[in-house]
Amino acid sequence: MAKLNFGGVEENVVTREEFPLAKAQEVLKNETVAVIGYGVQGPGQALNQKDNGINVIVGQRKNSKTWDKAIADGFVPGETLFEIEEALQRGTIICYLLSDAAQIALWPTVQKHLTPGKALYFSHGFGITFNEQTGIVPPKDVDVFLVAPKGSGTSLRRMFLQGRGLNSSYAIFQDATGKAKERVIALGIAVGSGYLFETDFRKEVYSDLTGERGTLMGAIQGIFAAQYQVLRDKGHTPSEAFNETVEELTQSLMPLVAENGMDWMYANCSTTAQRGALDWWKKFRDATAPVFKDLYESVATGKESQRSIDSNSQTDYREKLDAELKELRESEMWQAGKTVRSLRPENQK
Ligand SMILES: NC(=O)C1=CN([C@@H]2O[C@H](COP(=O)(O)OP(=O)(O)OC[C@H]3O[C@@H](n4cnc5c(N)ncnc54)[C@H](O)[C@@H]3O)[C@@H](O)[C@H]2O)C=CC1
Ligand SMILES: CC(=O)[C@](C)(O)C(=O)O
Ligand SMILES: [Mg+2]
Ligand SMILES: [Mg+2]
């Protein structure tokens, strides 16, 4: 395991060089990896494993859209695609990739098939960490671990196809066989991770829930909406407001941050912009820090997990989520964005 210096702190990471695909294939050669659920992570992880030569099967409800999607993706009913129970029975490693709320309902069925020596794999620390809310308590004689790709399953697949790799975290909750570590790292490489960093279930879920509610998804939409509205209220057009809030960020500036850090992006902007950004960033930090503290507290006390279980366990949760997404999509800001995107030269015919 490589020890790397992250801004002055030493941490363990697993790279593809020290744990190449051939080693992962060797570790998993006698395993049947059953991917249960074919939503967002399911396809990314199952297809990457298939392309990496791993013996992977998919478990999904028959007569569902995602069953048909699995077939379209090359999984074959009766060979590599099964009803959930049959996949659970065939799998030696169960990748539990239903939504976190749906994992609760199927848990009694999964539990039945966790015979000694099998492994239970998650892509989130949710079910185990919040077990008082989920009831997910695995038997002692199976390995339990996670590989959590740090991004959408869609990106996991896309980056794999581009020869790149999304980074993932991994954690071991229970090592019953003595082989949990080589199993989990082999799976991490097999699902297409670029590299793996170490964590535990609790830290994974606390940081993940904070991140997605915070800067990655929730906070960013909030900041966009606030700035857009101020510009609109001051008489700027939708296209101007959208460009100065979103388009320039995603098209020009964030790629520079991704490539070489914030100071590099700043350095490639005008001295006027640099002066202003350097003056203002701390005000935004100080204004939002209390909200982030509240958010972390809400995660750590189990309020966020309970809210997500309560709303996503309802039978009409999909319709309700879709309605809320529609509200975003139909807001003036994102409608303006749609027109702006259509003007990008690569989107014009
Ligand atoms: N969406 C993503 O890209 C990421 C997800 N994760 C984690 O990966 C896991 C899977 O998440 P997603 O792929 O987003 O799940 P999802 O919400 O896309 O659902 C996966 C599958 O569950 C099936 N399903 C829903 N309710 C069911 C039920 N009652 N019985 C049987 N099947 C049911 C759906 O048909 C779907 O095929 C979760 O633990 C999540 O937190 C982690 C990183 C990113
Ligand atoms: C994509 C990801 O890693 C998230 C945002 O945490 C999630 O989908 O749960
Ligand atoms: Mg998440
Ligand atoms: Mg995440």
CSV table of C-alpha atoms and ligand atoms in Angstrom, one decimal:
chain,number,residue,atom,x,y,z
A,1,MET,CA,0.0,0.0,0.0
A,2,ALA,CA,1.4,3.4,-1.0
A,3,LYS,CA,1.7,6.0,1.7
A,4,LEU,CA,1.1,9.4,0.2
A,5,ASN,CA,1.4,12.9,1.6
A,6,PHE,CA,-1.9,14.8,1.3
A,7,GLY,CA,-1.2,18.4,2.2
A,8,GLY,CA,1.0,17.3,5.0
A,9,VAL,CA,-1.0,14.3,6.2
A,10,GLU,CA,0.1,10.8,5.3
A,11,GLU,CA,-2.6,8.4,4.1
A,12,ASN,CA,-2.8,5.0,2.6
A,13,VAL,CA,-3.9,4.6,-1.0
A,14,VAL,CA,-4.0,1.6,-3.4
A,15,THR,CA,-3.0,2.3,-6.9
A,16,ARG,CA,-3.5,0.3,-10.1
A,17,GLU,CA,0.3,-0.1,-10.3
A,18,GLU,CA,0.5,-2.0,-7.0
A,19,PHE,CA,-2.7,-3.9,-7.5
A,20,PRO,CA,-3.1,-4.4,-11.3
A,21,LEU,CA,-6.1,-5.8,-13.0
A,22,ALA,CA,-4.4,-9.2,-13.4
A,23,LYS,CA,-4.1,-9.5,-9.6
A,24,ALA,CA,-7.8,-8.6,-9.2
A,25,GLN,CA,-8.7,-11.3,-11.8
A,26,GLU,CA,-6.6,-13.8,-9.9
A,27,VAL,CA,-8.2,-13.0,-6.5
A,28,LEU,CA,-11.7,-13.2,-8.0
A,29,LYS,CA,-11.2,-16.1,-10.3
A,30,ASN,CA,-13.3,-18.5,-8.3
A,31,GLU,CA,-16.0,-16.0,-7.3
A,32,THR,CA,-19.3,-15.2,-8.7
A,33,VAL,CA,-20.0,-11.5,-8.2
A,34,ALA,CA,-23.8,-10.9,-8.1
A,35,VAL,CA,-24.7,-7.3,-8.7
A,36,ILE,CA,-28.2,-6.8,-7.1
A,37,GLY,CA,-29.9,-3.8,-8.6
A,38,TYR,CA,-29.4,-2.1,-12.0
A,39,GLY,CA,-30.1,1.6,-11.4
A,40,VAL,CA,-27.2,4.0,-11.6
A,41,GLN,CA,-24.2,2.2,-9.9
A,42,GLY,CA,-25.4,-1.3,-10.9
A,43,PRO,CA,-24.8,-0.9,-14.7
A,44,GLY,CA,-21.5,1.0,-14.2
A,45,GLN,CA,-20.0,-1.5,-11.8
A,46,ALA,CA,-21.4,-4.6,-13.6
A,47,LEU,CA,-20.3,-3.6,-17.1
A,48,ASN,CA,-16.9,-2.6,-15.9
A,49,GLN,CA,-16.4,-5.9,-14.2
A,50,LYS,CA,-17.7,-7.8,-17.2
A,51,ASP,CA,-15.2,-5.9,-19.5
A,52,ASN,CA,-12.5,-6.6,-16.9
A,53,GLY,CA,-13.1,-10.4,-17.3
A,54,ILE,CA,-14.7,-10.9,-13.9
A,55,ASN,CA,-17.4,-13.6,-13.5
A,56,VAL,CA,-20.3,-11.2,-12.9
A,57,ILE,CA,-24.1,-11.8,-12.9
A,58,VAL,CA,-26.9,-9.3,-12.4
A,59,GLY,CA,-29.9,-9.8,-10.2
A,60,GLN,CA,-33.0,-7.7,-11.1
A,61,ARG,CA,-36.7,-7.9,-11.0
A,62,LYS,CA,-38.1,-9.5,-14.2
A,63,ASN,CA,-40.6,-7.4,-16.2
A,64,SER,CA,-39.0,-4.2,-15.2
A,65,LYS,CA,-37.4,-1.5,-17.4
A,66,THR,CA,-34.0,-2.2,-15.8
A,67,TRP,CA,-34.3,-5.9,-16.6
A,68,ASP,CA,-34.6,-4.9,-20.3
A,69,LYS,CA,-31.8,-2.5,-19.9
A,70,ALA,CA,-29.5,-5.2,-18.6
A,71,ILE,CA,-30.4,-7.3,-21.6
A,72,ALA,CA,-29.7,-4.4,-23.9
A,73,ASP,CA,-26.3,-4.0,-22.2
A,74,GLY,CA,-25.4,-7.6,-23.0
A,75,PHE,CA,-26.5,-9.6,-19.9
A,76,VAL,CA,-28.2,-12.9,-20.9
A,77,PRO,CA,-31.2,-14.2,-19.0
A,78,GLY,CA,-30.5,-17.6,-17.4
A,79,GLU,CA,-26.7,-17.1,-17.9
A,80,THR,CA,-25.7,-13.8,-16.5
A,81,LEU,CA,-29.1,-12.2,-15.6
A,82,PHE,CA,-31.4,-13.6,-13.0
A,83,GLU,CA,-34.3,-12.8,-10.7
A,84,ILE,CA,-32.9,-11.3,-7.5
A,85,GLU,CA,-33.3,-14.4,-5.4
A,86,GLU,CA,-31.5,-16.7,-7.9
A,87,ALA,CA,-28.7,-14.2,-8.2
A,88,LEU,CA,-28.4,-14.0,-4.4
A,89,GLN,CA,-28.1,-17.7,-4.3
A,90,ARG,CA,-25.6,-18.0,-7.1
A,91,GLY,CA,-23.4,-15.1,-5.9
A,92,THR,CA,-20.4,-15.7,-3.6
A,93,ILE,CA,-20.0,-11.9,-3.4
A,94,ILE,CA,-23.2,-9.9,-3.2
A,95,CYS,CA,-23.0,-6.3,-4.4
A,96,TYR,CA,-25.9,-4.7,-2.8
A,97,LEU,CA,-26.7,-1.9,-5.2
A,98,LEU,CA,-30.3,-1.1,-4.5
A,99,SER,CA,-31.1,2.4,-3.4
A,100,ASP,CA,-30.3,2.8,0.3
A,101,ALA,CA,-34.0,2.8,1.2
A,102,ALA,CA,-34.9,-0.2,-0.9
A,103,GLN,CA,-32.0,-2.2,0.8
A,104,ILE,CA,-34.2,-2.2,3.9
A,105,ALA,CA,-37.1,-4.0,2.3
A,106,LEU,CA,-35.0,-6.6,0.5
A,107,TRP,CA,-32.7,-7.3,3.5
A,108,PRO,CA,-34.6,-10.3,4.9
A,109,THR,CA,-34.2,-12.0,1.5
A,110,VAL,CA,-30.5,-11.1,1.2
A,111,GLN,CA,-29.8,-12.3,4.7
A,112,LYS,CA,-31.2,-15.7,3.9
A,113,HIS,CA,-28.6,-16.2,1.2
A,114,LEU,CA,-25.6,-14.9,3.2
A,115,THR,CA,-24.1,-18.3,3.9
A,116,PRO,CA,-20.7,-18.6,5.6
A,117,GLY,CA,-17.7,-17.4,3.6
A,118,LYS,CA,-19.7,-15.2,1.2
A,119,ALA,CA,-19.1,-11.5,1.1
A,120,LEU,CA,-21.6,-8.6,1.3
A,121,TYR,CA,-20.5,-5.6,-0.6
A,122,PHE,CA,-21.9,-2.1,-0.4
A,123,SER,CA,-21.1,1.2,-2.2
A,124,HIS,CA,-22.1,3.2,0.8
A,125,GLY,CA,-21.7,3.1,4.5
A,126,PHE,CA,-25.4,3.9,5.0
A,127,GLY,CA,-27.1,0.5,5.7
A,128,ILE,CA,-24.5,-0.6,8.2
A,129,THR,CA,-23.8,2.7,10.0
A,130,PHE,CA,-27.4,3.6,10.5
A,131,ASN,CA,-28.4,0.0,11.3
A,132,GLU,CA,-30.8,1.1,14.0
A,133,GLN,CA,-32.8,2.7,11.2
A,134,THR,CA,-32.2,0.1,8.5
A,135,GLY,CA,-32.1,-3.1,10.5
A,136,ILE,CA,-29.2,-4.3,8.3
A,137,VAL,CA,-27.1,-6.4,10.6
A,138,PRO,CA,-25.1,-9.1,8.7
A,139,PRO,CA,-24.3,-12.5,10.1
A,140,LYS,CA,-20.8,-12.8,11.7
A,141,ASP,CA,-19.5,-15.4,9.3
A,142,VAL,CA,-19.5,-13.3,6.1
A,143,ASP,CA,-17.1,-10.6,4.9
A,144,VAL,CA,-18.6,-7.1,4.8
A,145,PHE,CA,-17.0,-4.3,3.0
A,146,LEU,CA,-17.6,-1.4,0.7
A,147,VAL,CA,-16.2,0.2,-2.4
A,148,ALA,CA,-17.8,3.7,-2.8
A,149,PRO,CA,-17.0,5.2,-6.2
A,150,LYS,CA,-16.8,9.0,-5.6
A,151,GLY,CA,-19.1,10.0,-8.3
A,152,SER,CA,-22.1,8.9,-10.4
A,153,GLY,CA,-22.2,5.4,-11.8
A,154,THR,CA,-22.6,7.1,-15.1
A,155,SER,CA,-19.2,8.7,-14.8
A,156,LEU,CA,-17.7,5.5,-13.5
A,157,ARG,CA,-18.7,3.8,-16.7
A,158,ARG,CA,-17.8,6.7,-19.0
A,159,MET,CA,-14.4,7.2,-17.5
A,160,PHE,CA,-13.6,3.5,-17.7
A,161,LEU,CA,-14.5,3.5,-21.4
A,162,GLN,CA,-12.1,6.5,-21.9
A,163,GLY,CA,-9.3,4.6,-20.2
A,164,ARG,CA,-9.6,6.8,-17.1
A,165,GLY,CA,-10.8,5.9,-13.6
A,166,LEU,CA,-13.0,7.5,-11.0
A,167,ASN,CA,-11.5,7.3,-7.5
A,168,SER,CA,-13.2,5.2,-4.8
A,169,SER,CA,-13.0,4.8,-1.1
A,170,TYR,CA,-12.9,1.3,0.4
A,171,ALA,CA,-13.6,0.1,3.9
A,172,ILE,CA,-13.8,-3.3,5.7
A,173,PHE,CA,-16.5,-3.7,8.4
A,174,GLN,CA,-16.1,-7.4,9.0
A,175,ASP,CA,-13.3,-9.8,7.9
A,176,ALA,CA,-14.7,-13.3,8.5
A,177,THR,CA,-12.6,-15.2,5.9
A,178,GLY,CA,-9.3,-13.5,6.5
A,179,LYS,CA,-9.5,-12.5,2.8
A,180,ALA,CA,-11.7,-9.4,3.1
A,181,LYS,CA,-8.9,-7.1,2.2
A,182,GLU,CA,-7.8,-8.7,-1.0
A,183,ARG,CA,-11.4,-9.3,-2.0
A,184,VAL,CA,-12.4,-5.7,-1.5
A,185,ILE,CA,-9.4,-4.2,-3.2
A,186,ALA,CA,-9.8,-6.6,-6.1
A,187,LEU,CA,-13.4,-5.6,-6.5
A,188,GLY,CA,-12.4,-1.9,-6.3
A,189,ILE,CA,-10.0,-2.4,-9.2
A,190,ALA,CA,-12.5,-4.6,-11.1
A,191,VAL,CA,-15.3,-2.0,-11.0
A,192,GLY,CA,-13.0,0.5,-12.6
A,193,SER,CA,-11.6,2.6,-9.8
A,194,GLY,CA,-8.6,4.7,-10.8
A,195,TYR,CA,-7.3,4.3,-7.2
A,196,LEU,CA,-8.7,3.5,-3.8
A,197,PHE,CA,-8.4,5.4,-0.5
A,198,GLU,CA,-9.0,3.9,2.9
A,199,THR,CA,-11.9,4.8,5.2
A,200,ASP,CA,-14.4,3.2,7.5
A,201,PHE,CA,-18.2,2.8,7.1
A,202,ARG,CA,-19.1,5.7,9.4
A,203,LYS,CA,-16.7,8.2,7.9
A,204,GLU,CA,-17.7,7.2,4.4
A,205,VAL,CA,-21.3,7.9,5.0
A,206,TYR,CA,-20.9,11.0,7.0
A,207,SER,CA,-18.6,12.6,4.5
A,208,ASP,CA,-20.7,11.4,1.5
A,209,LEU,CA,-24.0,12.7,2.9
A,210,THR,CA,-22.4,16.0,3.8
A,211,GLY,CA,-20.7,16.4,0.4
A,212,GLU,CA,-23.8,15.6,-1.7
A,213,ARG,CA,-26.0,17.9,0.4
A,214,GLY,CA,-23.2,20.5,0.5
A,215,THR,CA,-20.8,21.7,-2.2
A,216,LEU,CA,-21.3,18.8,-4.6
A,217,MET,CA,-25.1,19.2,-5.2
A,218,GLY,CA,-27.2,21.1,-2.6
A,219,ALA,CA,-25.0,24.1,-1.8
A,220,ILE,CA,-24.0,24.7,-5.4
A,221,GLN,CA,-27.6,24.9,-6.6
A,222,GLY,CA,-28.4,27.2,-3.7
A,223,ILE,CA,-25.5,29.6,-4.5
A,224,PHE,CA,-26.3,29.5,-8.2
A,225,ALA,CA,-29.9,30.3,-7.5
A,226,ALA,CA,-29.0,33.2,-5.2
A,227,GLN,CA,-26.6,34.9,-7.5
A,228,TYR,CA,-28.8,34.3,-10.6
A,229,GLN,CA,-31.7,36.0,-8.8
A,230,VAL,CA,-29.7,39.0,-7.7
A,231,LEU,CA,-28.5,39.5,-11.3
A,232,ARG,CA,-32.1,39.2,-12.6
A,233,ASP,CA,-33.5,41.6,-10.0
A,234,LYS,CA,-30.9,44.1,-11.1
A,235,GLY,CA,-32.1,43.9,-14.7
A,236,HIS,CA,-29.7,41.5,-16.3
A,237,THR,CA,-31.1,39.2,-19.0
A,238,PRO,CA,-31.5,35.5,-18.3
A,239,SER,CA,-28.7,34.6,-20.7
A,240,GLU,CA,-26.3,37.0,-19.1
A,241,ALA,CA,-27.2,35.9,-15.6
A,242,PHE,CA,-26.9,32.2,-16.6
A,243,ASN,CA,-23.5,32.7,-18.3
A,244,GLU,CA,-22.0,34.6,-15.3
A,245,THR,CA,-23.4,32.1,-12.8
A,246,VAL,CA,-23.1,28.6,-14.4
A,247,GLU,CA,-21.9,28.4,-18.0
A,248,GLU,CA,-18.6,30.1,-17.6
A,249,LEU,CA,-18.0,27.9,-14.5
A,250,THR,CA,-18.6,24.6,-16.1
A,251,GLN,CA,-17.2,25.3,-19.5
A,252,SER,CA,-14.1,27.4,-18.7
A,253,LEU,CA,-13.2,27.7,-15.1
A,254,MET,CA,-13.9,24.3,-13.4
A,255,PRO,CA,-11.9,22.4,-15.9
A,256,LEU,CA,-8.9,24.6,-15.0
A,257,VAL,CA,-9.6,23.9,-11.3
A,258,ALA,CA,-9.8,20.1,-12.0
A,259,GLU,CA,-6.6,20.2,-13.9
A,260,ASN,CA,-4.4,22.2,-11.6
A,261,GLY,CA,-6.1,23.6,-8.5
A,262,MET,CA,-7.8,26.9,-7.6
A,263,ASP,CA,-4.8,29.1,-7.6
A,264,TRP,CA,-4.1,28.0,-11.2
A,265,MET,CA,-7.6,28.9,-12.3
A,266,TYR,CA,-7.3,32.2,-10.6
A,267,ALA,CA,-3.9,32.8,-12.2
A,268,ASN,CA,-5.5,32.3,-15.6
A,269,CYS,CA,-8.1,35.0,-15.0
A,270,SER,CA,-7.6,38.7,-15.0
A,271,THR,CA,-5.8,40.5,-12.2
A,272,THR,CA,-9.2,42.3,-11.7
A,273,ALA,CA,-10.9,39.0,-11.2
A,274,GLN,CA,-8.2,37.7,-9.0
A,275,ARG,CA,-8.3,40.8,-6.7
A,276,GLY,CA,-12.0,40.5,-6.3
A,277,ALA,CA,-12.1,36.7,-5.8
A,278,LEU,CA,-9.3,36.9,-3.2
A,279,ASP,CA,-11.2,39.6,-1.4
A,280,TRP,CA,-14.6,37.8,-1.4
A,281,TRP,CA,-13.9,34.1,-0.9
A,282,LYS,CA,-13.5,34.4,2.8
A,283,LYS,CA,-16.8,36.2,3.2
A,284,PHE,CA,-18.6,33.3,1.4
A,285,ARG,CA,-16.7,30.8,3.6
A,286,ASP,CA,-17.7,32.6,6.8
A,287,ALA,CA,-21.3,33.1,5.7
A,288,THR,CA,-21.8,29.4,4.8
A,289,ALA,CA,-19.7,27.7,7.5
A,290,PRO,CA,-22.6,27.7,10.0
A,291,VAL,CA,-24.8,26.0,7.5
A,292,PHE,CA,-22.2,23.3,6.9
A,293,LYS,CA,-21.9,22.8,10.6
A,294,ASP,CA,-25.7,22.3,10.9
A,295,LEU,CA,-25.6,20.0,7.9
A,296,TYR,CA,-22.9,17.8,9.5
A,297,GLU,CA,-24.8,17.6,12.7
A,298,SER,CA,-27.9,16.6,10.9
A,299,VAL,CA,-26.0,13.8,9.2
A,300,ALA,CA,-24.3,12.6,12.4
A,301,THR,CA,-27.5,12.5,14.5
A,302,GLY,CA,-29.2,10.3,11.9
A,303,LYS,CA,-31.7,12.9,10.8
A,304,GLU,CA,-30.6,13.0,7.2
A,305,SER,CA,-30.6,9.2,6.9
A,306,GLN,CA,-34.0,8.9,8.5
A,307,ARG,CA,-35.4,11.6,6.2
A,308,SER,CA,-34.0,9.8,3.1
A,309,ILE,CA,-35.4,6.4,4.3
A,310,ASP,CA,-38.9,7.9,5.1
A,311,SER,CA,-39.3,9.7,1.7
A,312,ASN,CA,-37.6,7.0,-0.5
A,313,SER,CA,-39.5,4.1,1.0
A,314,GLN,CA,-42.9,5.4,-0.2
A,315,THR,CA,-44.4,3.7,-3.2
A,316,ASP,CA,-44.7,7.0,-5.1
A,317,TYR,CA,-41.2,8.3,-4.2
A,318,ARG,CA,-40.2,8.2,-7.9
A,319,GLU,CA,-43.1,10.4,-9.0
A,320,LYS,CA,-42.4,12.8,-6.1
A,321,LEU,CA,-38.7,13.1,-6.9
A,322,ASP,CA,-39.5,13.6,-10.5
A,323,ALA,CA,-41.9,16.4,-9.7
A,324,GLU,CA,-39.2,18.2,-7.7
A,325,LEU,CA,-36.6,17.7,-10.4
A,326,LYS,CA,-39.1,19.1,-12.9
A,327,GLU,CA,-39.4,22.2,-10.7
A,328,LEU,CA,-35.7,22.7,-11.0
A,329,ARG,CA,-35.7,22.0,-14.7
A,330,GLU,CA,-38.5,24.4,-15.4
A,331,SER,CA,-37.1,27.2,-13.4
A,332,GLU,CA,-36.1,30.2,-15.5
A,333,MET,CA,-32.4,29.7,-14.7
A,334,TRP,CA,-32.2,26.1,-16.0
A,335,GLN,CA,-34.5,26.9,-18.9
A,336,ALA,CA,-32.1,29.7,-19.8
A,337,GLY,CA,-29.4,27.1,-19.4
A,338,LYS,CA,-31.1,24.8,-21.9
A,339,THR,CA,-30.9,27.5,-24.6
A,340,VAL,CA,-27.4,28.4,-23.7
A,341,ARG,CA,-26.3,24.7,-24.0
A,342,SER,CA,-28.0,24.5,-27.4
A,343,LEU,CA,-25.8,27.3,-28.6
A,344,ARG,CA,-22.5,25.5,-27.8
A,345,PRO,CA,-20.9,24.9,-31.3
A,346,GLU,CA,-20.6,21.2,-30.6
A,347,ASN,CA,-24.4,21.0,-30.0
A,348,GLN,CA,-25.2,22.8,-33.3
A,349,LYS,CA,-25.9,21.0,-36.5
B,1,LIG,N1,-26.1,6.8,-7.9
B,1,LIG,C1,-24.8,6.8,-7.8
B,1,LIG,O1,-24.1,7.1,-8.7
B,1,LIG,C2,-24.2,6.5,-6.5
B,1,LIG,C3,-24.8,5.6,-5.6
B,1,LIG,N2,-24.1,5.1,-4.5
B,1,LIG,C4,-24.7,4.1,-3.7
B,1,LIG,O2,-24.9,2.9,-4.5
B,1,LIG,C5,-26.1,2.2,-4.0
B,1,LIG,C6,-27.0,2.1,-5.2
B,1,LIG,O3,-27.5,3.4,-5.6
B,1,LIG,P1,-28.1,3.7,-7.0
B,1,LIG,O4,-27.4,3.0,-8.1
B,1,LIG,O5,-28.2,5.2,-7.1
B,1,LIG,O6,-29.6,3.0,-6.8
B,1,LIG,P2,-30.9,3.3,-7.6
B,1,LIG,O7,-31.7,4.3,-6.9
B,1,LIG,O8,-30.6,3.6,-9.0
B,1,LIG,O9,-31.6,1.9,-7.5
B,1,LIG,C7,-31.0,0.7,-7.9
B,1,LIG,C8,-32.0,-0.4,-8.3
B,1,LIG,O10,-32.9,-0.7,-7.2
B,1,LIG,C9,-34.0,-1.2,-7.7
B,1,LIG,N3,-35.1,-1.2,-6.7
B,1,LIG,C10,-35.6,-0.1,-6.1
B,1,LIG,N4,-36.5,-0.5,-5.1
B,1,LIG,C11,-36.5,-1.9,-5.2
B,1,LIG,C12,-37.1,-2.9,-4.4
B,1,LIG,N5,-38.0,-2.6,-3.4
B,1,LIG,N6,-36.8,-4.2,-4.7
B,1,LIG,C13,-35.9,-4.5,-5.6
B,1,LIG,N7,-35.3,-3.6,-6.4
B,1,LIG,C14,-35.6,-2.3,-6.1
B,1,LIG,C15,-34.3,-0.3,-8.9
B,1,LIG,O11,-35.1,-0.9,-9.9
B,1,LIG,C16,-32.9,-0.1,-9.4
B,1,LIG,O12,-32.6,-1.1,-10.4
B,1,LIG,C17,-26.6,3.1,-2.9
B,1,LIG,O13,-26.1,2.5,-1.7
B,1,LIG,C18,-26.1,4.5,-3.1
B,1,LIG,O14,-25.9,5.3,-2.0
B,1,LIG,C19,-22.8,5.5,-4.3
B,1,LIG,C20,-22.1,6.4,-5.1
B,1,LIG,C21,-22.8,7.0,-6.2
B,2,LIG,C1,-22.5,10.5,-6.9
B,2,LIG,C2,-22.3,10.3,-5.4
B,2,LIG,O1,-21.2,9.9,-5.0
B,2,LIG,C3,-23.3,10.7,-4.5
B,2,LIG,C4,-23.6,12.1,-4.9
B,2,LIG,O2,-22.8,10.7,-3.2
B,2,LIG,C5,-24.6,9.9,-4.6
B,2,LIG,O3,-25.1,9.7,-5.8
B,2,LIG,O4,-25.0,9.4,-3.6
B,3,MG,MG,-24.0,9.6,-1.9
B,4,MG,MG,-20.8,10.0,-3.1
